[in-house]
């Protein structure tokens, strides 16, 4: 070992905390029911070439700089006795969360909530967030000594203090008496004895609820309780998340329960997952609306803290036993969320680091109702982005954090957080230091160590230079790098401590154990893993009777090396469990390490295939949530997947443009070689209903058609033809069956607004015949298309566009027959699927599934614009990329792309129907979409215009008797729409008139000629812009058509604007334009020709030249010509930026 020391200053002597209480192990409950077998791999012994270098001390050892450790700290000579001694001591208390803090967590910050959590929240009283502050006692030892009036240990005293603190915060009377504790423990033992003889006694909460109040779900929770539920009741939501495939391999994985259990904790997208590996169960901790950015867990494995980096970032503390959120901190770091989090070893405090440009470190006492941190400090950007933080295990007022280039030490007192960033460069020891990974404190001295990617450890200690002032003689200002220890060649990625040992993990997948003097004790190098991201040890120390199955330590004594079981996670998204007795390795998870975009469901079996950019293709049985078979395409990335209608074939499209056709059961190639006719990623693919055709689209806007033919008695796939039928990306490939035959029907929809139909029967080799091209949108961009189910005698396509509209088109005439406002949940619909019809469902009750940018939802058909018919939930905050439905219509699957997960959603159509019933019948939902509702001024004005339209139709100046009716003629619809502030284009007017005109044609054979007020309200609500008139659209038009003038404003010349209005789009005639502009500028009576019946264009040219300047800006066009109001800017907290140090000075950012 290479060791470099700083000879200029001598470090202070370290001190050992002799009265430190060792946590007692908790007896874990035995699994109820048969445990599933897990894969066990006999580990190999490390080979000679893998043997790490034993550190050799060159100058001064750590032992010389610190106080002499005891014999038990130097070696592992008596691990059994040490573990037994630890078990004899009382465990320290864990804090109990504050009741009032849950109120914020239950606010509507997100659309998603697990049914089980909601169920407990409904049932529990305001005090039911009280948690058990103490560890369950080992074999009842502490209970017997306490109840017998024996001496009070430091741990018991600390437990009483925490209990008193929490009770005071809750308004209670104080901690429970020892008799009450013993009585409650007896009750727990009795109940466990009745449920099963093998279950170990576990202590209940040490806090006594208020008189007459039942025990809460938190205080009565036991380890693994949530996973004991064999069946869960149907959710009250239309969609409920039931399983997550994949996890975030950048965040650590924790070992929650071991031995008979194998329960791990990890992060998937915006939730934490408690996963029972042996029994194949998951419990999902849902509450975040953004992807979780960091997670930590208390030493007793009870309290779980999660944080995110979203626009409304929050920190949530969960009770790991009951899976209930017990405390939530909103807007802890509003400048960018949280990038690192840690919990103190006494579980009372949280430390967070903000992810903003100027990072802030905050200390929170989460057991109190305070919403502000105890103390905080801003870190200068010159120290690099701090991405790791840890508490000192011996003093929760001491912390350390590090970036890739700088380590910072902290000490906080009262409300002040002091920090010091000691200087360390390559010149400090004349050695390359390397990039920092993690920093931890020494478990028995004042020192700290930092691992680097050069395989070195930096040793920090408090030094007291005599020549300096007394101000730098105290922590953290006296922390200094005293030594650089070169442990190994491979970069260190993880540092940890367990049982008074240091643990290092590296990029080669090796795990090494050192004592307090950094003397090597043992190593594991035979696992053949990749770069290790985290290591987590069992909560329960090893107390073996027989030590012969444990590996031998590398010390001279060669005694058995006894260490707790542990879980390792790697950068390759692999999680393994290591049982140290016998060195048995079992795989817990193996998931994709790169983005997952491709998913597809089998048409007749409960199978779901998913593919990732790492080339991993896995097939899962989603009924039992187990994967069946997998295949790795080395060096390739899967972009899309598709089963054929028979389920015998699975097509896979790759980023390099290749297409594989696989056997769906074995995943072997059905075709000897893949098709490589594209050079860009395959974005969309689909089989025909008879499985004879396969169509694929790539990013090069190319459509490739493959056909299955018979060659020498064998079915062979070959490319039939290819065509660039669109000039913008293809969004959907739609196969169907012709109405008058059984022949397949192929259409494609592109972002160029074209719906293209192909003639498969006449298409021959290298020639794909196009029947027709229809432009189905004027301005909006279509996102997706699907076959509308046969709820009427007319057949339709259903489309969704980027203006939040859903439209129905006649499949034959391509006439737009209906337009409704679609689900508006922050972003347009990206994909739609009609749920399959099953035998037990009414064929007239059909449903639609859809995804938006980050949500998944359901819609009741037929579509009519009723907002209560739709429901949506956050699924992938960073973006959902794909949607699939199970063959029986019971489950939806969403792919999250870069969050590496696929989520399985259970469908509850009864809950969806109930929401419609609660929303009201007939016109009630549509009245509520009008400003002010049925009794508002807007509705009254609409009534007035509706009846005024009758007067206009009969003639304003007529002397004949008036005929009052409940209907108006169809030709009056555009005028009433404009009067209400909606200015439709001519194409939109035609769509509205056709929608009403042909609404009863198939039933009566007659066209509708008028419309009543109720139908008009529906027409208005569905056709108007989803979010009103947008000034941004006008500004964007000027950006495209105009130029930048001398004042740096975008403008258009008057002559150019008049020319564009007469030649482009729905152009005006010269007379129409003159009438329109003179009316807008006030030269004509209000209403123009439509009111007075005539128009005189004399002098219009001169008037327009006089009133309209030669150069027109967007602002002038909006305010002076169109006379539209520009909304006043609203001052919000996020739109204000401080520009000076003077109070109140700010710069307002105006958002249109």
Coordinates of C-alpha atoms in Angstrom, one line a residue, residues 261-539:
X261 CA -37.3 -12.8 4.3
X262 CA -35.6 -11.1 1.4
X263 CA -37.2 -7.7 1.2
X264 CA -35.4 -4.9 -0.7
X265 CA -36.2 -1.2 -1.2
X266 CA -35.5 0.6 -4.5
X267 CA -36.7 3.5 -6.6
X268 CA -38.8 3.3 -9.7
X269 CA -39.6 6.6 -11.4
X270 CA -41.6 8.6 -8.9
X271 CA -42.2 6.0 -6.3
X272 CA -40.3 3.8 -3.9
X273 CA -40.8 0.0 -4.1
X274 CA -40.8 -2.4 -1.2
X275 CA -40.2 -5.7 -3.0
X276 CA -40.4 -9.1 -1.3
X277 CA -38.2 -11.2 -3.6
X278 CA -39.0 -14.6 -2.2
X279 CA -42.8 -14.2 -2.3
X280 CA -42.8 -12.0 -5.4
X281 CA -44.7 -9.1 -4.0
X282 CA -44.4 -5.4 -4.3
X283 CA -45.7 -2.5 -2.2
X284 CA -45.5 0.9 -3.8
X285 CA -44.9 4.1 -1.9
X286 CA -46.7 6.7 -4.1
X287 CA -46.9 10.4 -3.4
X288 CA -44.3 12.2 -5.5
X289 CA -45.4 13.9 -8.7
X290 CA -41.8 14.0 -10.0
X291 CA -39.2 11.3 -10.3
X292 CA -37.4 10.6 -7.1
X293 CA -33.9 11.9 -7.1
X294 CA -32.6 10.5 -3.8
X295 CA -33.5 8.1 -1.0
X296 CA -32.2 7.1 2.4
X297 CA -33.3 4.9 5.2
X298 CA -32.8 4.8 9.0
X299 CA -30.5 2.4 10.6
X300 CA -33.4 0.4 12.1
X301 CA -34.9 0.1 8.6
X302 CA -38.1 1.7 9.6
X303 CA -38.1 5.3 8.4
X304 CA -37.7 5.9 4.6
X305 CA -37.0 9.3 3.3
X306 CA -37.5 10.2 -0.4
X307 CA -37.1 13.5 -2.3
X308 CA -37.4 14.7 -5.9
X309 CA -36.2 17.4 -8.2
X310 CA -39.5 18.5 -9.7
X311 CA -41.0 22.0 -10.0
X312 CA -43.0 21.3 -6.8
X313 CA -40.3 19.2 -5.1
X314 CA -41.0 17.6 -1.8
X315 CA -39.4 15.4 0.8
X316 CA -41.5 12.6 2.2
X317 CA -40.8 10.4 5.2
X318 CA -42.5 7.0 5.2
X319 CA -43.1 4.4 7.9
X320 CA -41.5 1.4 6.3
X321 CA -43.6 -1.0 8.3
X322 CA -47.0 0.3 7.4
X323 CA -46.0 2.1 4.2
X324 CA -47.8 5.2 5.4
X325 CA -46.4 8.7 4.7
X326 CA -45.8 10.3 8.1
X327 CA -44.2 13.6 7.3
X328 CA -44.0 15.7 4.1
X329 CA -41.8 18.8 3.5
X330 CA -43.1 20.9 0.6
X331 CA -40.9 23.2 -1.4
X332 CA -37.8 22.3 0.6
X333 CA -35.6 23.5 -2.2
X334 CA -37.8 25.4 -4.6
X335 CA -34.8 26.5 -6.7
X336 CA -34.3 23.0 -8.2
X337 CA -35.4 20.2 -5.8
X338 CA -33.2 17.9 -3.8
X339 CA -30.1 16.0 -5.1
X340 CA -28.9 14.3 -1.9
X341 CA -30.5 13.3 1.4
X342 CA -29.3 11.6 4.6
X343 CA -30.9 10.6 7.9
X344 CA -29.1 10.8 11.2
X345 CA -28.2 7.6 13.1
X346 CA -30.7 8.5 15.8
X347 CA -33.3 9.0 13.1
X348 CA -34.3 12.4 14.4
X349 CA -32.9 14.6 11.7
X350 CA -32.7 14.8 7.9
X351 CA -30.1 16.6 5.8
X352 CA -30.8 17.7 2.3
X353 CA -28.8 19.3 -0.5
X354 CA -30.5 21.4 -3.1
X355 CA -30.0 20.9 -6.8
X356 CA -30.1 24.6 -7.7
X357 CA -27.4 26.6 -9.3
X358 CA -26.5 27.8 -5.8
X359 CA -26.8 24.8 -3.6
X360 CA -28.3 25.0 -0.1
X361 CA -27.7 22.5 2.7
X362 CA -30.6 22.2 5.1
X363 CA -31.1 20.3 8.4
X364 CA -34.6 19.3 9.3
X365 CA -36.1 18.0 12.5
X366 CA -38.8 15.9 10.8
X367 CA -40.4 14.7 14.0
X368 CA -41.6 18.2 14.8
X369 CA -44.4 20.1 13.1
X370 CA -42.0 22.9 12.0
X371 CA -42.1 23.5 8.2
X372 CA -38.7 25.3 8.1
X373 CA -35.3 23.8 8.5
X374 CA -33.5 23.9 11.8
X375 CA -30.6 25.6 10.0
X376 CA -29.3 26.0 6.5
X377 CA -26.3 27.4 4.5
X378 CA -25.6 28.1 0.9
X379 CA -22.6 26.5 -0.8
X380 CA -20.5 28.4 -3.2
X381 CA -20.6 27.0 -6.8
X382 CA -16.8 26.9 -6.9
X383 CA -16.9 23.8 -4.7
X384 CA -18.6 21.8 -7.5
X385 CA -22.0 20.1 -7.5
X386 CA -22.4 18.5 -4.0
X387 CA -24.2 15.2 -4.7
X388 CA -23.5 13.2 -1.5
X389 CA -24.1 13.9 2.2
X390 CA -23.7 11.8 5.4
X391 CA -24.1 12.3 9.2
X392 CA -21.5 11.3 11.7
X393 CA -22.7 8.2 13.4
X394 CA -21.4 9.4 16.7
X395 CA -22.7 13.0 16.6
X396 CA -25.7 14.0 14.5
X397 CA -24.5 17.6 14.6
X398 CA -21.6 16.8 12.4
X399 CA -21.9 16.1 8.6
X400 CA -19.9 15.8 5.5
X401 CA -20.7 16.2 1.8
X402 CA -18.7 16.0 -1.3
X403 CA -18.8 16.8 -5.0
X404 CA -16.4 15.3 -7.6
X405 CA -13.7 17.8 -6.6
X406 CA -14.4 19.1 -3.1
X407 CA -15.2 17.7 0.4
X408 CA -17.1 19.9 2.8
X409 CA -17.4 19.4 6.6
X410 CA -20.3 20.8 8.6
X411 CA -21.2 21.4 12.2
X412 CA -24.5 22.9 13.3
X413 CA -25.4 24.5 16.7
X414 CA -28.8 25.9 17.4
X415 CA -29.8 27.6 14.1
X416 CA -26.4 28.1 12.6
X417 CA -24.7 25.7 10.2
X418 CA -21.0 26.2 9.9
X419 CA -19.0 24.6 7.0
X420 CA -15.4 24.3 5.9
X421 CA -14.0 23.2 2.6
X422 CA -10.4 22.1 3.1
X423 CA -8.1 22.4 0.2
X424 CA -6.8 19.2 -1.4
X425 CA -5.1 19.1 -4.8
X426 CA -2.7 16.8 -6.6
X427 CA 0.1 18.9 -5.2
X428 CA -0.8 18.3 -1.6
X429 CA 0.8 14.9 -1.6
X430 CA 2.4 15.1 -5.0
X431 CA 0.0 12.4 -6.1
X432 CA -3.0 12.2 -8.3
X433 CA -6.0 12.3 -6.0
X434 CA -8.8 11.5 -8.4
X435 CA -12.5 12.2 -8.5
X436 CA -14.3 11.9 -5.2
X437 CA -17.1 9.4 -4.9
X438 CA -18.3 9.2 -1.2
X439 CA -17.2 10.4 2.2
X440 CA -18.0 8.8 5.6
X441 CA -16.9 9.4 9.2
X442 CA -14.7 7.0 11.1
X443 CA -16.8 4.9 13.5
X444 CA -14.5 5.4 16.5
X445 CA -12.2 8.4 15.9
X446 CA -12.5 12.0 14.8
X447 CA -11.4 11.1 11.3
X448 CA -13.2 10.8 8.0
X449 CA -12.3 9.1 4.8
X450 CA -13.1 9.8 1.1
X451 CA -12.9 7.3 -1.7
X452 CA -11.7 8.3 -5.1
X453 CA -11.9 6.9 -8.7
X454 CA -8.1 6.4 -8.6
X455 CA -8.5 3.6 -6.0
X456 CA -7.3 5.9 -3.1
X457 CA -8.7 6.9 0.2
X458 CA -8.2 10.4 1.5
X459 CA -8.0 10.5 5.3
X460 CA -9.2 13.7 7.0
X461 CA -8.7 14.6 10.6
X462 CA -8.9 17.6 13.0
X463 CA -5.5 19.2 13.3
X464 CA -4.5 22.0 15.7
X465 CA -1.6 24.0 14.3
X466 CA 0.0 26.1 17.1
X467 CA 0.8 29.0 14.8
X468 CA -2.8 29.6 13.8
X469 CA -5.6 31.5 15.7
X470 CA -7.8 29.7 18.2
X471 CA -10.8 30.2 15.8
X472 CA -9.4 27.4 13.5
X473 CA -8.8 25.0 16.3
X474 CA -12.5 23.9 16.3
X475 CA -14.4 21.8 13.9
X476 CA -15.1 22.0 11.1
X477 CA -12.4 24.6 10.4
X478 CA -9.6 22.3 11.6
X479 CA -10.4 19.4 9.3
X480 CA -7.5 18.7 7.0
X481 CA -6.3 15.9 4.6
X482 CA -3.6 14.1 6.6
X483 CA -3.0 11.1 4.4
X484 CA -3.6 9.7 0.9
X485 CA -3.8 5.9 1.0
X486 CA -3.5 4.0 -2.3
X487 CA -5.6 0.9 -1.7
X488 CA -6.1 -0.5 -5.2
X489 CA -5.9 0.1 -8.9
X490 CA -9.6 0.2 -9.6
X491 CA -11.8 3.2 -8.8
X492 CA -13.7 3.1 -5.6
X493 CA -17.5 3.8 -6.0
X494 CA -19.0 3.1 -2.6
X495 CA -17.9 3.5 1.0
X496 CA -19.8 1.9 3.9
X497 CA -19.3 0.7 7.5
X498 CA -20.6 -2.4 9.2
X499 CA -19.7 -4.0 12.5
X500 CA -16.7 -1.6 13.1
X501 CA -15.4 -2.4 9.6
X502 CA -14.9 -0.2 6.5
X503 CA -16.3 -1.5 3.3
X504 CA -15.3 -0.4 -0.2
X505 CA -16.9 -1.3 -3.6
X506 CA -15.3 -0.6 -6.9
X507 CA -15.9 -0.4 -10.7
X508 CA -14.9 -4.0 -11.1
X509 CA -17.5 -5.4 -8.8
X510 CA -15.2 -6.2 -5.9
X511 CA -16.2 -5.8 -2.3
X512 CA -13.4 -5.4 0.4
X513 CA -13.5 -5.2 4.1
X514 CA -11.0 -3.2 6.3
X515 CA -10.6 -2.7 10.0
X516 CA -10.4 0.7 11.6
X517 CA -6.7 1.0 10.7
X518 CA -7.5 0.1 7.0
X519 CA -5.9 -3.3 7.3
X520 CA -7.5 -5.7 4.8
X521 CA -9.7 -8.3 6.5
X522 CA -11.5 -10.0 3.5
X523 CA -12.6 -9.4 0.0
X524 CA -15.2 -10.8 -2.5
X525 CA -14.0 -10.6 -6.1
X526 CA -15.6 -13.7 -7.5
X527 CA -19.1 -12.3 -8.2
X528 CA -18.2 -11.1 -11.7
X529 CA -20.2 -7.9 -11.4
X530 CA -20.0 -4.5 -13.1
X531 CA -19.6 -1.2 -11.4
X532 CA -21.2 -1.3 -7.9
X533 CA -23.7 1.5 -7.1
X534 CA -24.6 0.5 -3.5
X535 CA -24.2 -2.0 -0.8
X536 CA -26.7 -2.5 2.1
X537 CA -26.2 -4.9 5.0
X538 CA -28.7 -6.8 6.9
X539 CA -30.1 -5.2 10.0

